[in-house]
């Protein structure tokens, strides 16, 4: 099933997300690894999941020592019907990440849409999100010109958590850490609690779509924002689980969770391949009925 090139429209979206947290940049190095590992295993099931392909040290001539990871994110079951109609039931998004903490680069590509990509530049700083130059020099278009970016402020305490994540995300307006005494996050918490850091993330999405510009743009923006909100809220909400861990401790935990998640997905893939894929035209018709109803 190929999209006719003559009908494709190229779109480039650039948003700079700023997510403050009552954690230091040094602490978040542990918190981030713990949160991602736990979240990946929790969300690996029948309809979606994360499979770790590579997780190894990496050296960059400009950024020095870092960690390279490659993952397959299986999300077909969690997509809206109008997207599921256009893709095979067995598809995945590839995530490649180069972590030179406190600076990281992450790229996402789709197994079914090779011309779709999302690139994320991240910098972590010990401030409440007040540095307008944290990501200067990154994010350019195909001509090498800086992208016009829209700044989006994310509040991990005040912004509503998506319904499906409420059960495993503490309410930060009432949560108080037993180990650190931090929280609850109320009032002007970003300027009244120490330590305080901010994740600055420049998200650049480029894709060629077939008559779905508005829907795709809205969906990508919503998914990115929800993922950032939930991940950072959980990083602080789970502080009593990871606070005090060493890097070796969290790497061992990471390996354990990866093994569990991979075993779940291996079983899912065997079941999916045995069942076979549906006909694209049938799924298109079903999606149209869903959208019209």
PDB file of C-alpha atoms in Angstrom:
ATOM      1  CA  UNK A   1       0.000   0.000   0.000  1.00  0.00           C
ATOM      2  CA  UNK A   2       1.888   3.105  -1.218  1.00  0.00           C
ATOM      3  CA  UNK A   3       0.876   6.728  -0.972  1.00  0.00           C
ATOM      4  CA  UNK A   4       0.973   8.495  -4.358  1.00  0.00           C
ATOM      5  CA  UNK A   5       3.900  10.908  -4.320  1.00  0.00           C
ATOM      6  CA  UNK A   6       1.990  13.553  -6.269  1.00  0.00           C
ATOM      7  CA  UNK A   7      -0.546  13.909  -3.437  1.00  0.00           C
ATOM      8  CA  UNK A   8       1.941  14.098  -0.565  1.00  0.00           C
ATOM      9  CA  UNK A   9       2.372  17.264   1.442  1.00  0.00           C
ATOM     10  CA  UNK A  10       5.574  17.915   3.393  1.00  0.00           C
ATOM     11  CA  UNK A  11       5.068  19.302   6.882  1.00  0.00           C
ATOM     12  CA  UNK A  12       7.617  20.371   9.495  1.00  0.00           C
ATOM     13  CA  UNK A  13       6.599  21.077  13.086  1.00  0.00           C
ATOM     14  CA  UNK A  14       8.995  22.465  15.708  1.00  0.00           C
ATOM     15  CA  UNK A  15       7.957  22.838  19.322  1.00  0.00           C
ATOM     16  CA  UNK A  16      10.196  23.605  22.281  1.00  0.00           C
ATOM     17  CA  UNK A  17       8.809  21.978  25.402  1.00  0.00           C
ATOM     18  CA  UNK A  18       9.923  23.138  28.839  1.00  0.00           C
ATOM     19  CA  UNK A  19       9.175  20.818  31.768  1.00  0.00           C
ATOM     20  CA  UNK A  20      10.333  21.950  35.248  1.00  0.00           C
ATOM     21  CA  UNK A  21      10.717  19.378  38.068  1.00  0.00           C
ATOM     22  CA  UNK A  22      11.794  19.605  41.749  1.00  0.00           C
ATOM     23  CA  UNK A  23      14.833  17.416  41.029  1.00  0.00           C
ATOM     24  CA  UNK A  24      18.449  18.335  40.313  1.00  0.00           C
ATOM     25  CA  UNK A  25      20.061  17.565  36.955  1.00  0.00           C
ATOM     26  CA  UNK A  26      22.418  15.131  38.730  1.00  0.00           C
ATOM     27  CA  UNK A  27      19.470  13.322  40.354  1.00  0.00           C
ATOM     28  CA  UNK A  28      17.495  13.156  37.136  1.00  0.00           C
ATOM     29  CA  UNK A  29      20.207  11.052  35.483  1.00  0.00           C
ATOM     30  CA  UNK A  30      19.063   8.209  37.765  1.00  0.00           C
ATOM     31  CA  UNK A  31      15.382   9.183  37.750  1.00  0.00           C
ATOM     32  CA  UNK A  32      15.165   9.172  33.959  1.00  0.00           C
ATOM     33  CA  UNK A  33      16.699   5.707  33.565  1.00  0.00           C
ATOM     34  CA  UNK A  34      14.479   4.291  36.317  1.00  0.00           C
ATOM     35  CA  UNK A  35      11.295   5.882  34.957  1.00  0.00           C
ATOM     36  CA  UNK A  36      11.884   4.761  31.370  1.00  0.00           C
ATOM     37  CA  UNK A  37      12.684   1.182  32.394  1.00  0.00           C
ATOM     38  CA  UNK A  38       9.653   0.857  34.680  1.00  0.00           C
ATOM     39  CA  UNK A  39       7.304   2.602  32.280  1.00  0.00           C
ATOM     40  CA  UNK A  40       8.455   0.456  29.334  1.00  0.00           C
ATOM     41  CA  UNK A  41       7.707  -2.802  31.127  1.00  0.00           C
ATOM     42  CA  UNK A  42       4.391  -1.564  32.559  1.00  0.00           C
ATOM     43  CA  UNK A  43       3.161  -0.518  29.130  1.00  0.00           C
ATOM     44  CA  UNK A  44       4.200  -3.633  27.259  1.00  0.00           C
ATOM     45  CA  UNK A  45       1.137  -5.750  26.657  1.00  0.00           C
ATOM     46  CA  UNK A  46      -1.233  -7.053  24.040  1.00  0.00           C
ATOM     47  CA  UNK A  47      -1.690  -3.830  22.078  1.00  0.00           C
ATOM     48  CA  UNK A  48       1.589  -1.981  22.552  1.00  0.00           C
ATOM     49  CA  UNK A  49       5.035  -2.235  24.027  1.00  0.00           C
ATOM     50  CA  UNK A  50       8.716  -1.401  23.842  1.00  0.00           C
ATOM     51  CA  UNK A  51      11.370  -3.854  22.699  1.00  0.00           C
ATOM     52  CA  UNK A  52      15.006  -2.999  23.441  1.00  0.00           C
ATOM     53  CA  UNK A  53      17.291  -3.880  20.506  1.00  0.00           C
ATOM     54  CA  UNK A  54      20.541  -2.228  21.654  1.00  0.00           C
ATOM     55  CA  UNK A  55      21.748  -0.565  24.845  1.00  0.00           C
ATOM     56  CA  UNK A  56      25.491   0.034  24.786  1.00  0.00           C
ATOM     57  CA  UNK A  57      28.223   2.633  25.466  1.00  0.00           C
ATOM     58  CA  UNK A  58      28.915   5.066  22.638  1.00  0.00           C
ATOM     59  CA  UNK A  59      31.640   7.649  22.041  1.00  0.00           C
ATOM     60  CA  UNK A  60      31.037  10.779  19.964  1.00  0.00           C
ATOM     61  CA  UNK A  61      33.931  12.971  18.740  1.00  0.00           C
ATOM     62  CA  UNK A  62      32.077  16.156  19.760  1.00  0.00           C
ATOM     63  CA  UNK A  63      30.092  15.092  22.836  1.00  0.00           C
ATOM     64  CA  UNK A  64      32.376  12.444  24.329  1.00  0.00           C
ATOM     65  CA  UNK A  65      31.268   9.355  26.246  1.00  0.00           C
ATOM     66  CA  UNK A  66      27.593   8.452  26.129  1.00  0.00           C
ATOM     67  CA  UNK A  67      25.049   5.653  25.796  1.00  0.00           C
ATOM     68  CA  UNK A  68      23.340   4.501  22.591  1.00  0.00           C
ATOM     69  CA  UNK A  69      19.960   2.771  22.703  1.00  0.00           C
ATOM     70  CA  UNK A  70      17.757   1.435  19.946  1.00  0.00           C
ATOM     71  CA  UNK A  71      14.180   0.390  20.647  1.00  0.00           C
ATOM     72  CA  UNK A  72      11.113  -0.747  18.730  1.00  0.00           C
ATOM     73  CA  UNK A  73       7.951   0.903  20.005  1.00  0.00           C
ATOM     74  CA  UNK A  74       4.860  -1.126  19.066  1.00  0.00           C
ATOM     75  CA  UNK A  75       1.860   1.200  19.234  1.00  0.00           C
ATOM     76  CA  UNK A  76      -0.677  -0.032  16.676  1.00  0.00           C
ATOM     77  CA  UNK A  77      -3.384  -0.903  19.186  1.00  0.00           C
ATOM     78  CA  UNK A  78      -3.262   2.513  20.857  1.00  0.00           C
ATOM     79  CA  UNK A  79      -3.636   4.562  17.671  1.00  0.00           C
ATOM     80  CA  UNK A  80      -6.924   6.128  16.535  1.00  0.00           C
ATOM     81  CA  UNK A  81      -8.925   4.227  13.918  1.00  0.00           C
ATOM     82  CA  UNK A  82      -8.090   6.572  11.028  1.00  0.00           C
ATOM     83  CA  UNK A  83      -4.370   5.822  11.495  1.00  0.00           C
ATOM     84  CA  UNK A  84      -4.824   2.091  12.139  1.00  0.00           C
ATOM     85  CA  UNK A  85      -6.688   1.910   8.826  1.00  0.00           C
ATOM     86  CA  UNK A  86      -3.574   2.945   6.909  1.00  0.00           C
ATOM     87  CA  UNK A  87      -1.032   0.648   8.536  1.00  0.00           C
ATOM     88  CA  UNK A  88      -0.436  -3.080   8.981  1.00  0.00           C
ATOM     89  CA  UNK A  89      -1.442  -4.445  12.389  1.00  0.00           C
ATOM     90  CA  UNK A  90       2.180  -5.492  12.960  1.00  0.00           C
ATOM     91  CA  UNK A  91       4.233  -2.288  12.710  1.00  0.00           C
ATOM     92  CA  UNK A  92       6.535  -0.349  14.956  1.00  0.00           C
ATOM     93  CA  UNK A  93       8.344   2.934  15.487  1.00  0.00           C
ATOM     94  CA  UNK A  94      12.125   2.787  15.803  1.00  0.00           C
ATOM     95  CA  UNK A  95      13.658   4.958  18.505  1.00  0.00           C
ATOM     96  CA  UNK A  96      17.392   5.684  18.358  1.00  0.00           C
ATOM     97  CA  UNK A  97      18.860   7.721  21.200  1.00  0.00           C
ATOM     98  CA  UNK A  98      22.327   9.112  21.874  1.00  0.00           C
ATOM     99  CA  UNK A  99      22.590  10.099  25.523  1.00  0.00           C
ATOM    100  CA  UNK A 100      25.467  12.456  26.371  1.00  0.00           C
ATOM    101  CA  UNK A 101      23.848  13.568  29.587  1.00  0.00           C
ATOM    102  CA  UNK A 102      22.864  16.364  30.185  1.00  0.00           C
ATOM    103  CA  UNK A 103      22.423  16.601  26.391  1.00  0.00           C
ATOM    104  CA  UNK A 104      20.639  13.947  24.322  1.00  0.00           C
ATOM    105  CA  UNK A 105      19.494  13.403  20.741  1.00  0.00           C
ATOM    106  CA  UNK A 106      16.607  11.073  19.897  1.00  0.00           C
ATOM    107  CA  UNK A 107      15.252  10.079  16.484  1.00  0.00           C
ATOM    108  CA  UNK A 108      12.011   8.277  15.637  1.00  0.00           C
ATOM    109  CA  UNK A 109      11.174   6.632  12.313  1.00  0.00           C
ATOM    110  CA  UNK A 110       8.233   4.465  11.287  1.00  0.00           C
ATOM    111  CA  UNK A 111       8.516   0.980   9.823  1.00  0.00           C
ATOM    112  CA  UNK A 112       5.541   1.639   7.539  1.00  0.00           C
ATOM    113  CA  UNK A 113       6.123   5.311   6.663  1.00  0.00           C
ATOM    114  CA  UNK A 114       9.832   5.689   5.837  1.00  0.00           C
ATOM    115  CA  UNK A 115       9.416   9.417   5.113  1.00  0.00           C
ATOM    116  CA  UNK A 116       8.057  10.117   8.589  1.00  0.00           C
ATOM    117  CA  UNK A 117      10.514  11.188  11.281  1.00  0.00           C
ATOM    118  CA  UNK A 118      10.677  12.978  14.607  1.00  0.00           C
ATOM    119  CA  UNK A 119      13.930  14.343  16.016  1.00  0.00           C
ATOM    120  CA  UNK A 120      14.286  15.516  19.605  1.00  0.00           C
ATOM    121  CA  UNK A 121      17.154  17.585  21.031  1.00  0.00           C
ATOM    122  CA  UNK A 122      17.134  17.677  24.839  1.00  0.00           C
ATOM    123  CA  UNK A 123      19.146  19.686  27.327  1.00  0.00           C
ATOM    124  CA  UNK A 124      18.755  19.508  31.102  1.00  0.00           C
ATOM    125  CA  UNK A 125      19.585  22.548  33.231  1.00  0.00           C
ATOM    126  CA  UNK A 126      19.267  23.507  36.901  1.00  0.00           C
ATOM    127  CA  UNK A 127      16.683  26.290  36.501  1.00  0.00           C
ATOM    128  CA  UNK A 128      12.851  26.488  36.380  1.00  0.00           C
ATOM    129  CA  UNK A 129      12.653  26.879  32.587  1.00  0.00           C
ATOM    130  CA  UNK A 130      13.790  30.474  32.274  1.00  0.00           C
ATOM    131  CA  UNK A 131      16.669  30.034  29.811  1.00  0.00           C
ATOM    132  CA  UNK A 132      15.533  31.133  26.358  1.00  0.00           C
ATOM    133  CA  UNK A 133      18.853  30.034  24.850  1.00  0.00           C
ATOM    134  CA  UNK A 134      19.121  26.481  26.203  1.00  0.00           C
ATOM    135  CA  UNK A 135      18.697  24.970  22.735  1.00  0.00           C
ATOM    136  CA  UNK A 136      20.354  27.602  20.573  1.00  0.00           C
ATOM    137  CA  UNK A 137      22.156  26.104  17.611  1.00  0.00           C
ATOM    138  CA  UNK A 138      19.983  23.004  17.175  1.00  0.00           C
ATOM    139  CA  UNK A 139      16.946  22.425  14.979  1.00  0.00           C
ATOM    140  CA  UNK A 140      17.290  23.438  11.336  1.00  0.00           C
ATOM    141  CA  UNK A 141      15.309  22.837   8.157  1.00  0.00           C
ATOM    142  CA  UNK A 142      16.617  21.121   5.011  1.00  0.00           C
ATOM    143  CA  UNK A 143      18.189  24.393   3.892  1.00  0.00           C
ATOM    144  CA  UNK A 144      20.109  24.699   7.158  1.00  0.00           C
ATOM    145  CA  UNK A 145      18.023  27.599   8.465  1.00  0.00           C
ATOM    146  CA  UNK A 146      16.884  27.664  12.120  1.00  0.00           C
ATOM    147  CA  UNK A 147      13.318  26.453  12.502  1.00  0.00           C
ATOM    148  CA  UNK A 148      10.665  28.760  13.844  1.00  0.00           C
ATOM    149  CA  UNK A 149       9.669  27.183  17.128  1.00  0.00           C
ATOM    150  CA  UNK A 150       6.659  27.394  19.402  1.00  0.00           C
ATOM    151  CA  UNK A 151       7.443  27.278  23.142  1.00  0.00           C
ATOM    152  CA  UNK A 152       5.147  25.017  25.170  1.00  0.00           C
ATOM    153  CA  UNK A 153       5.284  25.066  28.983  1.00  0.00           C
ATOM    154  CA  UNK A 154       4.320  21.776  30.643  1.00  0.00           C
ATOM    155  CA  UNK A 155       3.255  21.761  34.316  1.00  0.00           C
ATOM    156  CA  UNK A 156       3.606  18.245  35.782  1.00  0.00           C
ATOM    157  CA  UNK A 157       1.311  19.119  38.703  1.00  0.00           C
ATOM    158  CA  UNK A 158      -1.433  21.257  37.142  1.00  0.00           C
ATOM    159  CA  UNK A 159      -1.802  19.765  33.640  1.00  0.00           C
ATOM    160  CA  UNK A 160      -4.325  16.897  33.435  1.00  0.00           C
ATOM    161  CA  UNK A 161      -2.799  13.421  33.200  1.00  0.00           C
ATOM    162  CA  UNK A 162      -4.292  11.259  30.394  1.00  0.00           C
ATOM    163  CA  UNK A 163      -6.935   8.923  31.789  1.00  0.00           C
ATOM    164  CA  UNK A 164      -5.076   5.687  30.993  1.00  0.00           C
ATOM    165  CA  UNK A 165      -2.044   6.804  33.038  1.00  0.00           C
ATOM    166  CA  UNK A 166      -3.828   8.154  36.113  1.00  0.00           C
ATOM    167  CA  UNK A 167      -3.666   4.824  37.977  1.00  0.00           C
ATOM    168  CA  UNK A 168       0.154   4.710  37.967  1.00  0.00           C
ATOM    169  CA  UNK A 169       0.918   8.453  38.169  1.00  0.00           C
ATOM    170  CA  UNK A 170       0.731  10.040  41.654  1.00  0.00           C
ATOM    171  CA  UNK A 171      -1.274  13.248  42.038  1.00  0.00           C
ATOM    172  CA  UNK A 172       1.580  15.706  42.520  1.00  0.00           C
ATOM    173  CA  UNK A 173      -0.737  18.318  44.058  1.00  0.00           C
ATOM    174  CA  UNK A 174      -1.017  16.057  47.124  1.00  0.00           C
ATOM    175  CA  UNK A 175       2.100  13.851  46.866  1.00  0.00           C
ATOM    176  CA  UNK A 176       4.941  14.354  49.347  1.00  0.00           C
ATOM    177  CA  UNK A 177       8.181  12.389  49.159  1.00  0.00           C
ATOM    178  CA  UNK A 178       9.003  10.502  52.362  1.00  0.00           C
ATOM    179  CA  UNK A 179      12.718  10.312  51.536  1.00  0.00           C
ATOM    180  CA  UNK A 180      13.276  13.922  50.454  1.00  0.00           C
ATOM    181  CA  UNK A 181      10.346  15.868  51.930  1.00  0.00           C
ATOM    182  CA  UNK A 182       9.653  17.455  48.533  1.00  0.00           C
ATOM    183  CA  UNK A 183       6.082  18.169  47.545  1.00  0.00           C
ATOM    184  CA  UNK A 184       3.221  18.664  47.303  1.00  0.00           C
ATOM    185  CA  UNK A 185       3.478  20.833  44.183  1.00  0.00           C
ATOM    186  CA  UNK A 186       1.039  23.684  44.762  1.00  0.00           C
ATOM    187  CA  UNK A 187       0.976  27.410  44.177  1.00  0.00           C
ATOM    188  CA  UNK A 188       4.130  28.863  42.654  1.00  0.00           C
ATOM    189  CA  UNK A 189       6.051  25.631  43.255  1.00  0.00           C
ATOM    190  CA  UNK A 190       8.467  26.155  40.336  1.00  0.00           C
ATOM    191  CA  UNK A 191       9.927  29.225  42.071  1.00  0.00           C
ATOM    192  CA  UNK A 192       9.618  28.132  45.696  1.00  0.00           C
ATOM    193  CA  UNK A 193      11.150  24.647  45.864  1.00  0.00           C
ATOM    194  CA  UNK A 194      14.788  23.616  45.620  1.00  0.00           C
ATOM    195  CA  UNK A 195      16.341  21.876  43.857  1.00  0.00           C
ATOM    196  CA  UNK A 196      14.634  22.770  40.572  1.00  0.00           C
ATOM    197  CA  UNK A 197      15.588  21.706  37.051  1.00  0.00           C
ATOM    198  CA  UNK A 198      14.059  21.897  33.593  1.00  0.00           C
ATOM    199  CA  UNK A 199      13.963  19.552  30.616  1.00  0.00           C
ATOM    200  CA  UNK A 200      14.268  21.627  27.447  1.00  0.00           C
ATOM    201  CA  UNK A 201      13.135  19.581  24.439  1.00  0.00           C
ATOM    202  CA  UNK A 202      13.079  20.760  20.835  1.00  0.00           C
ATOM    203  CA  UNK A 203      10.781  18.373  18.962  1.00  0.00           C
ATOM    204  CA  UNK A 204      11.070  18.539  15.182  1.00  0.00           C
ATOM    205  CA  UNK A 205       8.539  16.437  13.251  1.00  0.00           C
ATOM    206  CA  UNK A 206       8.649  16.099   9.485  1.00  0.00           C
ATOM    207  CA  UNK A 207       6.427  13.840   7.437  1.00  0.00           C
ATOM    208  CA  UNK A 208       4.681  13.500   4.111  1.00  0.00           C
ATOM    209  CA  UNK A 209       0.975  12.889   4.500  1.00  0.00           C
ATOM    210  CA  UNK A 210      -1.841  11.983   2.153  1.00  0.00           C
ATOM    211  CA  UNK A 211      -4.779  14.301   2.721  1.00  0.00           C
ATOM    212  CA  UNK A 212      -4.483  14.070   6.507  1.00  0.00           C
ATOM    213  CA  UNK A 213      -2.516  17.208   7.366  1.00  0.00           C
ATOM    214  CA  UNK A 214      -4.771  18.555  10.115  1.00  0.00           C
ATOM    215  CA  UNK A 215      -5.422  15.208  11.775  1.00  0.00           C
ATOM    216  CA  UNK A 216      -1.791  14.121  11.735  1.00  0.00           C
ATOM    217  CA  UNK A 217      -0.518  17.467  13.026  1.00  0.00           C
ATOM    218  CA  UNK A 218      -2.993  17.495  15.892  1.00  0.00           C
ATOM    219  CA  UNK A 219      -2.334  13.881  16.784  1.00  0.00           C
ATOM    220  CA  UNK A 220       1.468  14.243  16.821  1.00  0.00           C
ATOM    221  CA  UNK A 221       1.297  17.358  19.021  1.00  0.00           C
ATOM    222  CA  UNK A 222      -1.045  15.677  21.500  1.00  0.00           C
ATOM    223  CA  UNK A 223       0.964  12.455  21.727  1.00  0.00           C
ATOM    224  CA  UNK A 224       4.294  14.253  22.250  1.00  0.00           C
ATOM    225  CA  UNK A 225       2.893  16.515  24.954  1.00  0.00           C
ATOM    226  CA  UNK A 226       1.150  13.641  26.767  1.00  0.00           C
ATOM    227  CA  UNK A 227       4.290  11.482  26.704  1.00  0.00           C
ATOM    228  CA  UNK A 228       6.422  14.297  28.132  1.00  0.00           C
ATOM    229  CA  UNK A 229       3.861  15.154  30.800  1.00  0.00           C
ATOM    230  CA  UNK A 230       3.413  11.584  32.005  1.00  0.00           C
ATOM    231  CA  UNK A 231       7.108  10.682  31.926  1.00  0.00           C
ATOM    232  CA  UNK A 232       8.266  13.701  33.902  1.00  0.00           C
ATOM    233  CA  UNK A 233       5.366  13.480  36.377  1.00  0.00           C
ATOM    234  CA  UNK A 234       6.228   9.845  37.056  1.00  0.00           C
ATOM    235  CA  UNK A 235       9.937  10.619  37.415  1.00  0.00           C
ATOM    236  CA  UNK A 236       9.118  12.851  40.394  1.00  0.00           C
ATOM    237  CA  UNK A 237       6.139  10.816  41.616  1.00  0.00           C
ATOM    238  CA  UNK A 238       8.325   7.699  41.894  1.00  0.00           C
ATOM    239  CA  UNK A 239      11.209   9.544  43.627  1.00  0.00           C
ATOM    240  CA  UNK A 240      11.043   7.358  46.742  1.00  0.00           C
ATOM    241  CA  UNK A 241      11.646   4.291  44.557  1.00  0.00           C
ATOM    242  CA  UNK A 242      14.826   5.547  42.829  1.00  0.00           C
ATOM    243  CA  UNK A 243      16.254   8.101  45.285  1.00  0.00           C
ATOM    244  CA  UNK A 244      19.549   6.760  46.654  1.00  0.00           C
ATOM    245  CA  UNK A 245      20.200   4.355  43.780  1.00  0.00           C
ATOM    246  CA  UNK A 246      23.611   4.408  42.126  1.00  0.00           C
ATOM    247  CA  UNK A 247      24.142   4.295  38.368  1.00  0.00           C
ATOM    248  CA  UNK A 248      25.090   0.602  38.681  1.00  0.00           C
ATOM    249  CA  UNK A 249      21.885  -0.046  40.642  1.00  0.00           C
ATOM    250  CA  UNK A 250      19.666   1.552  38.031  1.00  0.00           C
ATOM    251  CA  UNK A 251      21.481  -0.175  35.150  1.00  0.00           C
ATOM    252  CA  UNK A 252      20.763  -3.545  36.782  1.00  0.00           C
ATOM    253  CA  UNK A 253      17.117  -2.571  37.243  1.00  0.00           C
ATOM    254  CA  UNK A 254      17.019  -1.416  33.616  1.00  0.00           C
ATOM    255  CA  UNK A 255      18.340  -4.781  32.378  1.00  0.00           C
ATOM    256  CA  UNK A 256      15.748  -6.677  34.434  1.00  0.00           C
ATOM    257  CA  UNK A 257      12.848  -4.600  33.118  1.00  0.00           C
ATOM    258  CA  UNK A 258      14.104  -4.841  29.526  1.00  0.00           C
ATOM    259  CA  UNK A 259      14.224  -8.629  29.725  1.00  0.00           C
ATOM    260  CA  UNK A 260      10.645  -8.754  31.032  1.00  0.00           C
ATOM    261  CA  UNK A 261       9.352  -6.377  28.348  1.00  0.00           C
ATOM    262  CA  UNK A 262      11.147  -8.208  25.526  1.00  0.00           C
ATOM    263  CA  UNK A 263       9.722 -11.571  26.601  1.00  0.00           C
ATOM    264  CA  UNK A 264       6.183 -10.160  26.522  1.00  0.00           C
ATOM    265  CA  UNK A 265       6.687  -8.756  23.012  1.00  0.00           C
ATOM    266  CA  UNK A 266       8.276 -11.943  21.683  1.00  0.00           C
ATOM    267  CA  UNK A 267       5.085 -13.804  22.554  1.00  0.00           C
ATOM    268  CA  UNK A 268       2.913 -11.058  21.072  1.00  0.00           C
ATOM    269  CA  UNK A 269       4.826 -11.135  17.768  1.00  0.00           C
ATOM    270  CA  UNK A 270       4.441 -14.898  17.406  1.00  0.00           C
ATOM    271  CA  UNK A 271       0.689 -14.609  17.990  1.00  0.00           C
ATOM    272  CA  UNK A 272       0.368 -11.724  15.496  1.00  0.00           C
ATOM    273  CA  UNK A 273       2.334 -13.450  12.755  1.00  0.00           C
ATOM    274  CA  UNK A 274       0.235 -16.588  13.150  1.00  0.00           C
ATOM    275  CA  UNK A 275      -2.986 -14.629  12.835  1.00  0.00           C
ATOM    276  CA  UNK A 276      -1.835 -12.760   9.698  1.00  0.00           C
ATOM    277  CA  UNK A 277      -2.648  -9.213   8.672  1.00  0.00           C
ATOM    278  CA  UNK A 278      -5.983  -7.724   7.655  1.00  0.00           C
ATOM    279  CA  UNK A 279      -6.790  -6.321   4.239  1.00  0.00           C
ATOM    280  CA  UNK A 280      -5.998  -2.587   4.009  1.00  0.00           C
ATOM    281  CA  UNK A 281      -9.186  -1.781   2.121  1.00  0.00           C
ATOM    282  CA  UNK A 282     -11.320  -3.494   4.789  1.00  0.00           C
ATOM    283  CA  UNK A 283      -9.633  -1.433   7.530  1.00  0.00           C
ATOM    284  CA  UNK A 284     -10.084   1.772   5.551  1.00  0.00           C
ATOM    285  CA  UNK A 285     -13.807   1.073   5.270  1.00  0.00           C
ATOM    286  CA  UNK A 286     -14.043   0.306   8.983  1.00  0.00           C
ATOM    287  CA  UNK A 287     -12.227   3.504   9.882  1.00  0.00           C
ATOM    288  CA  UNK A 288     -14.529   5.572   7.665  1.00  0.00           C
ATOM    289  CA  UNK A 289     -17.523   4.119   9.502  1.00  0.00           C
ATOM    290  CA  UNK A 290     -15.900   5.002  12.846  1.00  0.00           C
ATOM    291  CA  UNK A 291     -15.208   8.577  11.750  1.00  0.00           C
ATOM    292  CA  UNK A 292     -18.704   9.031  10.304  1.00  0.00           C
ATOM    293  CA  UNK A 293     -20.483   7.693  13.368  1.00  0.00           C
TER     294      UNK A 293
END
